[in-house]
Amino acid sequence: MWRYLLRRLAQSVAVVFGVLLLVFLIMQLTGDPAALMLPPDSPGADIERARIMYGLDRPLYVQFVRFLVGDIATGGGAGRTVRTFASGGGWLEVPIKPRKGVIRGDFGESLRYREQPALAVVIERFPRSLELMVAAFLYAVVLSLVFGLVCALRQGSLLDQAVRILAILGQSVPSFWLGLLLIIVFSVWLGWLPAMGSGTWWHLVMPAVTLGSLSLARNTRLVRSGMLDALGEDYVRTARAKGLTERLVVAKHALKNIAIPLVTLWGLDIGALFGGAVITESIFAWPGTGRLVIESVTRRDFPVVQAAVFFIALVFVLVNLVVDLIYGWLDPRVRLGR
Amino acid sequence: MPEARVPEARVSVEWADRVPIMAPSRLGELWRSLHRGVGALLGAGLLLLMVLSAFLAPVLAPHDPLEAEVTKRLRPPVWTAKGTSEYLLGTDQLGRDVLSRTIYGSRVSLIVGITAVVISGALGVLLGLIAAIQGGRLDALIMRVADVQLAFPFILLAIAVVAVVGGGLLNVILILGVTGWVSYGRVVRSQALSVKEKEYVEAARALGTRSLVLVFRHILPNVMTPVIVLATFNVASYMVAEASLTFLGLGVQPTIPSWGIMLADGREYMRAGWWMAIFPGLALVLTVLSINLLGDWLREYLDPRLRHTE
């Protein structure tokens, strides 16, 4: 088990490093990250100044090292100023922004919230996202287990047919449209639920349903088909033959055997929730990390975009690590690497 | 490959386990199977309708999708009290015809869905084959890149790239196409790893078949089944991804009639014009539904083991 754990840990560290490289490289896609930091029509002199200020005039690998570990490894730079030609003639003193590196949580300062570290802006918003994701996850998991089980045990019944059709339909409804639909019906027409914002439990209902419905539909189908498969297995027949109650057969023999695909699916769900949260939070003006990403993209606050993308990927990697460990715990074949 | 076991197992829940290698037999059997499944038939019909409306948009649309008449803005659909037969599904905030825009909007979705799938499929198949056949460091590198990409929610990665390089139809297609290769790459790699050990491949190799011929004639056709199923579902997911990006203001230009733009407009007028958000969304849902139904059927058709449970 320890070897498996260590191997997975090493793998996760490698992935996080790759994520950082990708987050760094995305900024280079336009060829001029300095121009991205400023309003679209900034004069050349301003761009030049930003380039020096953020150290973007140095070779790419130096920039990446600086991005990772800050100024120590690249021979300081903090507090120094660089003299450069000003476009209007004469000299210009440009102070270089010090960097501590992402290793110490420094993604630079937010351009929108001046003087605030980008990562702090992201982390401040995260609890609200977590609240929404947990609610959506519970909604999806609990209901899918109930629906899936009932359908498998009453295969072919009217309820089974109805749930199956709803599940297929649910997999085809994009979350953002479901969100709009819910707002139109429950806020605009009926006036039962608040359309925007957060604060009370009532605010949580529509965003959680919007975010969780895709997972609910997918999980319901998997629980149903998984249970049907399991109930047809020999070990279930044996369990019945030896006189166990149906409840025990279902709970102890059938359900336990769909635990592995279920845990896998829940891991996938969490990934989908992170992606879906970006959209759901935007629709409902939910003040979480997802909405922050969109706000930062539209206001060109790239340090925050980088920090947010990294942070979400990091949490996602950690969740996957936990899922895989649970996996190893549930299935000995995995942890022994056979 | 013990370290690859866990991530692959995760993919397998959705695809690999459910799609064995099995060449589709004759067209006749395919048609009969399609005929039997009500869902598949419904899906095929809906999809045909959608494709037709995309191609025949200039003929079918009663109005120019860009023509704005401010005096006729926010007209409700025809069956409501204030609706007129001139605008069957009502008009938007600029007085443009919702029906015509919905019909034209199918074009963007169709173009994005299909081209992005072709790009990501080609890329994924190629990288998956290289990884499986070359093995060694190249394999490790490709799979680690895949791991890194899987650490991002798909839409988040797309948003980050769009944020930097800008939106627009072409960029959206390229971004979805390039970022979407991972699922194909992993499925093709795992299938090719087992196919390349099969006797017929060995026999071909023993006969002195050149390696490129070996790959394209003997290995590739035998790993395509899951790719086809995956590609079908992905057409739908890319359509949704494009609409989501556009809805967030990061996708297709607002000047092109698309469902994402219409939904973004509709969101601003939920009180004054609910129909603006309802109909383009309904069109998207029906299209995605039709593709999902077809995909489900295709998966079952290619894997008879599934027929009893679904």
XYZ file of C-alpha atoms in Angstrom:
648
model
C 0.000 0.000 0.000
C 2.840 2.405 0.878
C 4.531 1.908 -2.475
C 1.280 2.565 -4.240
C 0.745 5.679 -2.156
C 4.236 7.000 -2.857
C 3.932 6.303 -6.557
C 0.627 8.127 -6.779
C 2.044 11.014 -4.748
C 5.045 11.341 -7.069
C 2.698 11.233 -10.036
C 0.586 14.028 -8.548
C 3.624 16.212 -7.926
C 4.658 15.714 -11.566
C 1.154 16.661 -12.707
C 1.159 19.800 -10.558
C 4.497 20.786 -12.077
C 3.039 20.227 -15.538
C 0.029 22.319 -14.594
C 2.321 25.182 -13.569
C 4.226 24.915 -16.843
C 0.963 25.004 -18.770
C -0.404 27.947 -16.754
C 2.856 29.767 -17.444
C 2.888 28.913 -21.142
C -0.730 29.894 -21.767
C 0.277 33.496 -21.086
C 2.908 33.229 -23.809
C 0.395 32.182 -26.481
C -0.004 35.695 -27.844
C 3.726 36.247 -27.852
C 3.463 39.378 -25.707
C 2.266 38.836 -22.141
C 3.146 42.431 -21.228
C 0.467 43.733 -23.594
C -2.055 41.391 -21.962
C -1.492 42.998 -18.565
C -2.580 46.420 -19.793
C -5.744 47.869 -21.302
C -6.085 46.962 -25.007
C -4.959 50.300 -26.513
C -2.024 51.071 -24.255
C 0.851 53.043 -25.804
C 4.066 51.206 -26.588
C 5.994 52.939 -23.821
C 3.574 51.605 -21.191
C 3.906 48.097 -22.563
C 7.702 48.415 -22.520
C 7.539 49.610 -18.925
C 5.311 46.696 -17.906
C 7.646 44.303 -19.653
C 10.572 45.445 -17.494
C 8.486 45.807 -14.357
C 7.254 42.209 -14.489
C 10.572 40.838 -15.754
C 9.067 39.808 -19.084
C 12.074 41.090 -21.014
C 14.221 38.225 -19.754
C 14.682 34.851 -21.453
C 11.687 32.521 -21.209
C 13.384 29.920 -19.016
C 14.499 32.629 -16.572
C 10.931 33.871 -16.458
C 9.669 30.367 -15.709
C 12.195 29.795 -12.938
C 11.283 33.186 -11.506
C 7.605 32.312 -11.789
C 8.264 29.091 -9.869
C 10.727 30.004 -7.134
C 10.942 33.783 -7.241
C 13.963 36.052 -7.186
C 16.457 34.007 -5.159
C 17.338 31.639 -7.943
C 17.646 34.328 -10.594
C 19.970 36.653 -8.757
C 17.570 39.017 -7.055
C 15.931 41.848 -8.869
C 13.652 42.801 -6.012
C 13.684 46.471 -5.272
C 16.034 47.183 -8.169
C 15.233 49.659 -10.850
C 16.127 49.505 -14.490
C 17.012 52.566 -16.564
C 15.518 52.522 -19.980
C 14.876 54.940 -22.831
C 11.537 56.627 -22.493
C 9.690 56.893 -25.788
C 9.406 60.696 -25.403
C 13.177 60.970 -25.026
C 15.338 60.860 -21.909
C 15.665 58.129 -19.329
C 13.022 56.310 -17.369
C 13.518 54.575 -14.047
C 11.402 51.418 -13.852
C 11.182 49.534 -10.539
C 11.168 45.764 -10.914
C 8.300 44.039 -9.138
C 9.719 41.499 -6.698
C 8.508 37.897 -7.045
C 8.504 35.229 -4.376
C 7.488 32.499 -6.784
C 4.440 30.248 -6.824
C 6.282 27.920 -4.487
C 5.494 30.475 -1.795
C 2.053 31.145 -3.192
C 3.004 34.268 -5.118
C 1.275 34.588 -8.475
C 1.845 38.312 -8.518
C -0.584 41.036 -7.558
C -4.106 41.235 -8.844
C -4.350 43.983 -11.438
C -7.932 44.707 -10.488
C -7.713 44.604 -6.710
C -4.500 46.604 -6.390
C -1.952 45.503 -3.820
C -3.781 42.205 -3.227
C -1.924 38.971 -3.990
C -3.693 37.090 -6.771
C -3.832 33.797 -4.913
C -5.365 35.461 -1.848
C -8.153 36.862 -4.046
C -8.804 33.339 -5.336
C -8.726 31.604 -1.964
C -11.008 34.213 -0.435
C -13.710 33.236 -2.922
C -13.231 29.488 -2.682
C -15.414 28.680 0.355
C -18.482 29.909 -1.519
C -17.666 27.631 -4.461
C -17.099 24.742 -2.107
C -20.483 25.350 -0.488
C -22.173 25.245 -3.877
C -20.243 22.181 -5.048
C -20.929 20.199 -1.883
C -24.634 20.961 -2.170
C -24.675 19.957 -5.843
C -22.686 16.803 -5.150
C -24.955 15.672 -2.326
C -28.017 16.379 -4.442
C -26.604 14.312 -7.309
C -25.250 11.418 -5.240
C -28.183 10.902 -2.879
C -30.898 11.190 -5.514
C -29.015 9.046 -8.038
C -28.626 6.258 -5.491
C -32.314 6.391 -4.632
C -33.506 6.571 -8.243
C -30.982 4.046 -9.531
C -31.805 1.506 -6.832
C -35.553 1.861 -7.134
C -35.338 1.514 -10.918
C -33.118 -1.558 -10.757
C -35.384 -3.248 -8.207
C -38.522 -2.370 -10.163
C -37.130 -2.906 -13.636
C -39.669 -2.231 -16.354
C -42.145 -0.473 -14.072
C -43.688 2.861 -14.975
C -41.387 4.613 -12.521
C -38.363 2.926 -14.068
C -39.396 4.033 -17.552
C -40.045 7.598 -16.415
C -36.733 7.910 -14.554
C -34.832 6.452 -17.505
C -36.343 8.925 -19.938
C -35.675 11.779 -17.525
C -32.087 10.624 -17.079
C -31.446 10.526 -20.823
C -33.048 13.934 -21.146
C -31.077 15.233 -18.168
C -27.809 14.245 -19.807
C -28.696 16.381 -22.790
C -29.634 19.592 -20.987
C -26.679 21.988 -20.779
C -26.414 23.344 -17.253
C -26.503 26.968 -18.275
C -29.805 26.549 -20.051
C -31.256 24.621 -17.120
C -30.188 27.553 -14.943
C -31.982 30.074 -17.156
C -35.055 27.859 -17.278
C -35.169 27.544 -13.491
C -34.829 31.313 -13.084
C -37.624 31.982 -15.579
C -39.996 29.490 -13.932
C -39.204 29.790 -10.233
C -38.130 33.421 -9.993
C -39.781 35.330 -12.810
C -43.069 33.448 -13.129
C -43.682 31.932 -9.699
C -41.494 34.226 -7.605
C -40.616 31.407 -5.215
C -36.828 31.564 -5.282
C -34.275 34.383 -5.539
C -32.695 34.574 -9.014
C -29.333 36.015 -8.046
C -26.864 36.295 -5.223
C -26.242 34.258 -2.125
C -26.761 34.378 1.609
C -29.699 32.148 2.522
C -30.447 28.481 1.925
C -33.019 29.530 -0.644
C -30.263 31.108 -2.715
C -28.489 27.771 -2.838
C -31.359 25.709 -4.279
C -31.326 26.671 -7.959
C -27.535 26.885 -8.403
C -27.075 23.470 -6.741
C -29.779 21.852 -8.873
C -28.318 23.463 -12.000
C -24.814 22.311 -11.181
C -25.718 18.816 -10.031
C -28.276 17.709 -12.601
C -25.866 16.416 -15.215
C -24.138 14.233 -12.619
C -27.510 13.136 -11.268
C -28.613 11.945 -14.699
C -25.362 10.161 -15.436
C -25.090 8.546 -11.997
C -28.686 7.362 -12.011
C -28.069 5.474 -15.221
C -24.878 3.939 -13.868
C -26.401 2.901 -10.537
C -29.324 1.346 -12.356
C -27.335 -0.598 -14.927
C -24.654 -1.507 -12.388
C -27.251 -2.856 -9.973
C -28.986 -4.794 -12.741
C -25.673 -6.383 -13.682
C -24.814 -7.155 -10.078
C -28.257 -8.609 -9.313
C -27.793 -11.054 -12.179
C -24.484 -12.373 -10.841
C -23.957 -15.806 -9.375
C -22.988 -14.486 -5.964
C -26.337 -12.759 -5.662
C -28.101 -15.978 -6.589
C -26.039 -17.770 -3.954
C -26.888 -15.133 -1.377
C -30.577 -15.491 -2.158
C -30.341 -19.272 -2.176
C -28.898 -19.342 1.296
C -31.953 -17.474 2.497
C -30.724 -13.925 3.050
C -33.371 -11.233 3.126
C -33.672 -9.195 -0.044
C -32.511 -6.127 1.863
C -29.266 -7.838 2.836
C -28.751 -9.164 -0.658
C -29.076 -5.693 -2.136
C -27.098 -3.812 0.492
C -24.323 -6.248 1.252
C -23.810 -8.137 -1.962
C -25.019 -6.147 -4.927
C -24.438 -2.558 -3.805
C -20.959 -3.275 -2.519
C -19.906 -4.521 -5.898
C -20.832 -1.361 -7.715
C -18.869 0.704 -5.175
C -15.748 0.835 -7.356
C -17.317 2.197 -10.541
C -19.353 4.542 -8.349
C -16.310 5.997 -6.602
C -14.672 6.420 -9.998
C -17.725 8.217 -11.272
C -17.852 10.458 -8.203
C -14.273 11.449 -8.909
C -15.317 12.372 -12.448
C -18.302 14.237 -11.023
C -16.106 16.418 -8.875
C -14.134 17.366 -11.948
C -17.334 18.181 -13.792
C -18.503 20.256 -10.805
C -15.381 22.419 -10.968
C -15.954 23.093 -14.637
C -19.695 23.535 -14.236
C -19.231 25.905 -11.300
C -17.598 28.451 -13.608
C -20.785 28.634 -15.650
C -23.329 28.153 -12.860
C -21.754 30.822 -10.672
C -21.831 33.265 -13.573
C -25.530 32.677 -14.200
C -26.602 33.067 -10.591
C -24.062 35.782 -9.680
C -22.735 33.386 -7.049
C -19.605 34.960 -5.544
C -17.274 31.952 -5.897
C -14.018 31.136 -7.645
C -15.738 30.211 -10.897
C -17.325 33.604 -11.312
C -14.022 35.189 -10.342
C -12.385 33.422 -13.292
C -14.870 34.902 -15.752
C -14.702 38.366 -14.160
C -10.915 38.256 -14.279
C -10.880 37.103 -17.885
C -13.160 39.934 -19.000
C -11.183 42.514 -16.986
C -7.850 41.115 -18.145
C -6.688 40.390 -14.612
C -4.318 37.648 -15.722
C -2.428 37.027 -12.458
C -5.772 36.122 -10.907
C -6.703 33.949 -13.917
C -3.398 32.099 -13.556
C -3.786 31.710 -9.811
C -7.393 30.538 -10.130
C -6.670 28.053 -12.882
C -3.754 26.677 -10.897
C -5.722 26.547 -7.662
C -8.646 24.705 -9.217
C -6.307 22.242 -10.927
C -4.465 21.695 -7.633
C -7.650 20.949 -5.719
C -8.734 18.712 -8.568
C -5.439 16.774 -8.461
C -5.800 16.340 -4.703
C -9.356 15.083 -5.085
C -8.196 12.590 -7.699
C -5.437 11.432 -5.406
C -7.952 10.795 -2.647
C -10.282 9.020 -5.077
C -7.450 6.773 -6.227
C -6.484 5.971 -2.663
C -10.063 5.018 -1.871
C -9.927 2.967 -5.022
C -6.811 1.170 -3.824
C -8.492 0.556 -0.512
C -11.625 -0.853 -2.172
C -9.845 -2.979 -4.744
C -6.691 -4.872 -3.723
C -5.760 -5.458 -7.370
C -5.166 -1.735 -7.813
C -2.918 -1.189 -4.812
C -0.843 -4.255 -5.594
C -0.378 -2.985 -9.131
C -1.431 -6.252 -10.713
C 2.060 -0.558 -17.154
C 1.041 -0.653 -13.519
C 1.080 3.107 -12.989
C -1.281 3.631 -15.882
C -3.822 1.276 -14.397
C -5.774 3.620 -12.198
C -6.358 6.496 -14.614
C -7.292 4.032 -17.311
C -9.713 2.316 -15.035
C -11.363 5.670 -14.649
C -11.822 6.100 -18.363
C -12.991 2.550 -18.662
C -16.167 3.114 -16.693
C -17.404 5.191 -19.534
C -15.845 3.683 -22.573
C -13.238 1.024 -22.662
C -15.177 -1.607 -20.735
C -18.277 -0.982 -22.681
C -16.881 -0.894 -26.171
C -15.071 -4.047 -27.171
C -13.198 -4.359 -30.404
C -15.732 -5.525 -32.938
C -15.970 -4.583 -36.541
C -19.421 -3.338 -37.603
C -20.926 -5.940 -39.882
C -23.128 -5.324 -42.870
C -25.154 -2.176 -43.383
C -28.375 -4.178 -43.428
C -27.927 -5.355 -39.902
C -27.120 -1.834 -38.843
C -30.335 -0.564 -40.355
C -32.442 -3.291 -38.733
C -30.904 -2.542 -35.364
C -31.556 1.156 -35.827
C -35.126 0.343 -36.700
C -35.689 -1.665 -33.543
C -34.579 1.024 -31.135
C -37.196 3.729 -30.720
C -34.681 6.041 -29.105
C -32.189 5.657 -31.912
C -34.825 6.278 -34.547
C -36.004 9.373 -32.692
C -32.408 10.528 -32.419
C -31.722 9.965 -36.095
C -34.876 11.827 -37.065
C -34.126 14.809 -34.849
C -30.553 14.986 -36.055
C -31.646 14.823 -39.679
C -34.012 17.710 -39.007
C -31.219 19.722 -37.456
C -28.760 19.032 -40.279
C -31.417 19.887 -42.869
C -32.266 23.151 -41.163
C -28.576 24.063 -41.076
C -28.202 23.423 -44.793
C -31.543 24.891 -45.834
C -31.457 27.839 -43.457
C -31.850 30.497 -46.196
C -34.919 28.656 -47.532
C -36.506 27.783 -44.201
C -35.940 30.981 -42.245
C -38.864 33.375 -42.697
C -36.689 36.441 -42.003
C -33.117 37.612 -42.284
C -31.526 36.532 -38.966
C -29.611 39.818 -38.710
C -32.408 42.168 -39.769
C -33.343 44.327 -36.794
C -36.619 46.239 -36.568
C -36.644 48.135 -33.338
C -40.315 49.003 -33.647
C -41.117 45.284 -33.491
C -38.847 44.435 -30.586
C -39.739 41.846 -27.917
C -42.819 40.477 -29.699
C -43.974 37.306 -27.888
C -44.548 33.989 -29.738
C -47.623 33.530 -31.933
C -49.715 31.513 -29.450
C -49.586 34.192 -26.759
C -52.115 37.030 -26.565
C -49.871 39.619 -28.177
C -48.146 37.343 -30.649
C -48.357 37.750 -34.415
C -48.041 35.147 -37.140
C -45.289 37.217 -38.718
C -42.916 36.143 -35.945
C -43.811 32.587 -34.925
C -41.374 32.403 -32.007
C -41.336 36.130 -31.280
C -38.586 38.716 -31.668
C -35.569 39.684 -29.574
C -34.508 42.973 -27.981
C -33.556 44.402 -31.383
C -36.626 43.107 -33.211
C -34.847 40.200 -34.880
C -36.812 37.031 -35.596
C -36.107 34.348 -32.953
C -37.159 31.493 -35.272
C -34.839 32.565 -38.094
C -31.950 33.087 -35.707
C -32.549 29.677 -34.137
C -32.521 28.048 -37.574
C -29.326 29.823 -38.579
C -27.785 29.127 -35.181
C -27.728 25.415 -35.949
C -24.983 26.130 -38.478
C -22.466 27.345 -35.907
C -23.189 24.409 -33.599
C -22.883 21.892 -36.405
C -19.665 23.379 -37.779
C -18.037 23.598 -34.361
C -19.202 20.159 -33.225
C -18.038 18.308 -36.308
C -14.773 20.117 -37.078
C -13.632 20.107 -33.452
C -14.321 16.365 -33.244
C -12.388 15.735 -36.444
C -9.405 17.720 -35.139
C -9.371 16.209 -31.662
C -10.090 12.722 -32.986
C -7.286 12.851 -35.537
C -4.867 14.266 -32.993
C -5.856 11.778 -30.312
C -5.720 8.747 -32.609
C -2.322 9.801 -33.905
C -0.837 10.452 -30.457
C -2.436 7.322 -29.014
C -0.987 5.181 -31.810
C 2.448 6.747 -31.442
C 2.366 6.188 -27.688
C 1.310 2.552 -28.016
C 3.625 1.614 -30.849
C 6.740 3.605 -29.983
C 6.446 3.011 -26.251
C 9.300 4.130 -24.020
C 9.948 7.790 -23.361
C 7.660 9.131 -26.057
C 4.795 7.102 -24.610
C 5.581 8.374 -21.122
C 5.759 11.964 -22.344
C 2.456 11.790 -24.217
C 0.666 10.181 -21.306
C 2.074 12.712 -18.812
C 0.860 15.559 -21.019
C -2.517 13.830 -21.003
C -2.428 13.619 -17.192
C -1.678 17.332 -16.936
C -4.523 18.192 -19.255
C -6.905 15.997 -17.303
C -6.045 18.005 -14.199
C -8.075 20.870 -15.654
C -11.786 20.858 -16.064
C -12.142 20.971 -19.856
C -14.122 24.206 -19.930
C -11.659 25.943 -17.592
C -8.721 25.164 -19.863
C -10.705 26.426 -22.845
C -11.612 29.626 -20.961
C -7.977 30.228 -19.990
C -6.793 29.843 -23.576
C -9.622 31.958 -25.019
C -8.819 34.621 -22.434
C -5.336 34.947 -23.865
C -5.752 34.357 -27.599
C -9.269 35.776 -27.922
C -12.555 34.230 -29.063
C -14.038 33.922 -32.518
C -15.366 30.923 -34.417
C -11.996 29.675 -35.659
C -10.280 30.013 -32.283
C -13.098 28.202 -30.526
C -12.882 25.301 -32.987
C -9.102 25.110 -32.658
C -9.150 25.321 -28.870
C -11.840 22.652 -28.472
C -10.105 20.498 -31.082
C -6.645 20.733 -29.616
C -7.624 20.394 -25.956
C -9.986 17.492 -26.632
C -7.483 14.884 -27.844
C -6.881 13.278 -24.447
C -9.846 10.907 -24.294
C -9.140 9.606 -27.808
C -5.435 9.294 -27.114
C -5.940 7.197 -24.009
C -8.568 4.897 -25.502
C -6.574 4.358 -28.716
C -3.389 3.729 -26.768
C -4.929 1.103 -24.514
C -6.658 -0.639 -27.432
C -3.594 -0.509 -29.669
C -1.438 -1.971 -26.908
C -3.548 -5.118 -26.940
C -4.145 -5.187 -30.698
C -0.461 -5.006 -31.551
C 0.124 -8.260 -29.673
C -2.545 -10.097 -31.676
C -1.556 -12.948 -33.966
C -2.706 -11.333 -37.182
C -0.477 -8.332 -36.551
C 2.403 -10.640 -35.805
C 1.626 -12.601 -38.968
C 1.612 -9.431 -41.049
C 4.870 -8.373 -39.477
C 6.397 -11.783 -40.177
C 5.392 -11.419 -43.812
C 7.541 -8.323 -43.982
C 4.751 -5.684 -44.017
C 6.178 -2.188 -43.709
C 5.509 -0.654 -40.327
C 3.346 2.203 -41.647
C 1.152 -0.235 -43.553
C 1.038 -2.392 -40.464
C -0.211 0.500 -38.369
C -2.752 1.879 -40.793
C -4.058 -1.351 -42.277
C -3.875 -3.769 -39.379
C -3.892 -1.849 -36.123
C -5.849 1.327 -36.821
C -9.073 -0.297 -38.121
C -9.174 -2.449 -35.016
C -9.018 0.414 -32.553
C -11.590 2.598 -34.299
C -14.778 1.245 -32.717
C -14.469 3.061 -29.390
C -13.207 6.120 -31.238
C -16.388 6.252 -33.306
C -18.577 6.008 -30.203
C -16.522 8.615 -28.384
C -16.596 10.941 -31.386
C -20.384 10.706 -31.570
C -20.833 11.785 -27.975
C -18.159 14.437 -28.343
C -19.972 16.188 -31.187
C -22.652 16.936 -28.603
C -20.231 17.924 -25.854
C -18.368 20.305 -28.134
C -21.628 21.917 -29.177
C -22.430 22.497 -25.518
C -18.897 23.727 -24.836
C -19.098 26.208 -27.702
C -22.509 27.440 -26.595
C -21.225 27.791 -23.024
C -18.156 29.767 -24.090
C -20.242 31.965 -26.354
C -22.829 32.408 -23.610
C -20.051 33.637 -21.305
C -18.962 36.104 -23.979
C -15.778 34.197 -24.770
C -16.777 32.310 -27.899
C -18.207 33.053 -31.312
C -18.522 36.705 -32.350
C -21.860 38.343 -31.409
C -22.453 39.254 -35.064
C -22.932 35.605 -36.049
C -26.334 34.169 -35.098
C -25.579 31.336 -32.696
C -27.468 29.660 -29.876
C -24.894 30.761 -27.310
C -25.308 34.420 -28.265
C -29.103 34.114 -28.272
C -29.025 32.599 -24.789
C -26.703 35.347 -23.553
C -29.157 37.936 -24.944
C -32.067 36.016 -23.502
C -30.494 36.064 -20.072
C -30.644 39.860 -20.059
C -34.345 39.823 -20.942
C -35.679 36.998 -18.814
C -38.499 39.158 -17.500
C -39.438 40.989 -20.687
C -38.896 38.161 -23.166
C -38.648 34.641 -21.759
C -38.951 33.184 -25.277
C -35.561 34.609 -26.194
C -33.829 32.166 -23.830
C -36.244 29.256 -24.236
C -36.152 28.443 -27.950
C -32.449 28.474 -28.787
C -31.879 26.409 -25.631
C -34.575 23.963 -26.683
C -32.925 23.622 -30.099
C -29.600 22.895 -28.408
C -31.163 20.367 -26.030
C -32.931 18.531 -28.869
C -29.745 18.400 -30.925
C -27.663 17.143 -28.015
C -30.401 14.663 -27.132
C -30.507 13.321 -30.687
C -26.753 12.805 -30.716
C -26.768 11.181 -27.277
C -29.562 8.807 -28.317
C -27.637 7.856 -31.434
C -24.469 7.439 -29.400
C -26.212 5.187 -26.873
C -27.583 3.060 -29.645
C -24.230 2.910 -31.431
C -22.510 1.817 -28.229
C -25.064 -0.899 -27.616
C -24.999 -1.966 -31.233
C -21.245 -2.371 -31.121
C -21.437 -4.162 -27.786
C -24.226 -6.766 -27.634
C -23.383 -7.438 -23.982
C -25.054 -4.158 -23.095
C -28.370 -4.919 -24.736
C -29.976 -6.590 -21.759
C -29.348 -3.850 -19.231
C -30.273 -0.733 -21.121
